[in-house]
Amino acid sequence: MDARTVYQNLERWQKETALLGSIAGVLGWDQRVMMPPKAAPHRAEQLALLSGMIHQRATDPRIGEWLSDLERSELTQPSDSVTAVNIRQWRREYDKLTKLPTELVMEFTRVTSLAEKVWEEAREESDFRLFQPHLERIVSLVREIAERLGYATEPYDALLDEYEQGMTAQEVERLFEPLRRHTPELVAQIRNAPRQPDTTILRRHYPRAAQEAFCRLIAERIGFDWQRGRLDPTVHPFATRLTPGDVRITTRYYEDFLNPSLFGTIHELGHALYEMGLPEEHWGTPMGASTSLGMHESQSRMWENFVGRSRAFWEYFYPIAQQHFESLRDTPLDAFVFAVNAVQPSTIRVEADEVTYNLHIMLRFELELALMRGELQVADLPSAWNERFKAYMGFTPPNDAEGVLQDVHWSGGMIGYFPTYSLGNLYAAQLYEAAERDLGDLHAQFRKGEFTPLLEWLREKVHQQGQRYSAKELIERITGAPPSAEPLIAYFQRKFAPLYGV
Ligand code: ZN
């Protein structure tokens, strides 16, 4: 068989597996958005059956044979051609799946699904000791997984690579270092600033129907295509692409707090626009998929914070907001813009503002790294958490529920995931700077309600590239510089110094 035919066989096989995955995606969306509670046990069986079928297909030995043939063919050249990228990324995926023995995967699934239930209970009772033995088991399993997957320098690299291809612990340490030096100082300046925002503005009465109408209007003006997507309410918001013509976002509404629906929607919209912008003809292959979690987060953060929290954005949208919400009619634009940009150290990561958010991430990254390096024992995690938290934020969390127990990630075995949130912020700042170099004054465009130039720029530079390059390579190609914290630090300074008058 010639290489072209082998490639077509493999591509057909992988696209069918992707189709099965998209069926699971529809069931998963339904489970989180629509399904009545009593459907849960049967739905779990449906999803388990599908995921078993998908796993079996994804680890079929024929894939290994096809790949070996292809790797000796001319289809791997040039290295950034569609076929070369797909072959390289299919290999990566296949190796990851087949390097782990089935017993290890099953044990990991068993331990983490039990741990998630215990974690919920532990968090409710704010009692870390309940969760401790489960986390100890998870850390040792994750270490074994890292050994099996292999790494260049240290086990954490293998975990990170799952979420952010090619990124290493050392590089994340290097990237976070300037943020660690600058952020606490900026936060202290802001705390002692002469001007402070009135955040009660956002806690007035905001009728749900008006919130929904306003969120839809924003999504549409920015570029969300209702022919290819939906917006629905849910408890834990997310974005998901089921097929190229079906990208769905979700949000939540609180009538006494405007932020969650508003900025939650813009955040998920950023994720959705990435998914809508991926090359449709490559759907079901790596060339048609997003390149990393960090890059994904850069898109959501850019629309949420760099665009959606800018004064220029609100110069355009605020009069419309005032038509929607009676609560805002007597509030001047500047008071509103200041309120949505309030910086306030808090215990809970998911409620953090864009400046202190990275401190939450650094804290988790440092603890994960110490755990994986064997420098920290799980039993000592709560005290290590509180110590570091105090050093970064200036106070200690009142209890473990609002401290070490607040996130679901570790109970699910997701160690190495947290850094991608802050990498997203770093990438967003770098991309935004580069976009402004290419497109001129973006704020002048936002003021007129023009978001298409930025969206089209992102489509061409980021979305259309699929997995052609890793996030790290893509940032370097687009911006001319490797990943760096400097643009984010400069952006914070530029934005928050005038707001707070510091
Ligand atoms: Zn996100």
Tab-separated table of N, CA, C and O and ligand atoms in Angstrom, residues 267 271 297 300, ligand 1:
chain	number	residue	atom	x	y	z
A	267	HIS	N	-16.163	35.236	28.617
A	267	HIS	CA	-15.080	34.254	28.760
A	267	HIS	C	-15.350	33.005	27.901
A	267	HIS	O	-14.516	32.608	27.082
A	271	HIS	N	-13.628	31.126	24.297
A	271	HIS	CA	-13.349	29.714	24.004
A	271	HIS	C	-14.087	29.282	22.731
A	271	HIS	O	-13.538	28.603	21.872
A	297	GLU	N	-7.164	29.169	26.860
A	297	GLU	CA	-7.440	30.146	27.911
A	297	GLU	C	-7.021	31.551	27.476
A	297	GLU	O	-7.633	32.533	27.886
A	300	SER	N	-10.070	33.045	25.794
A	300	SER	CA	-11.156	33.450	26.685
A	300	SER	C	-10.754	34.659	27.524
A	300	SER	O	-11.545	35.574	27.731
B	1	ZN	ZN	-11.609	29.216	30.453
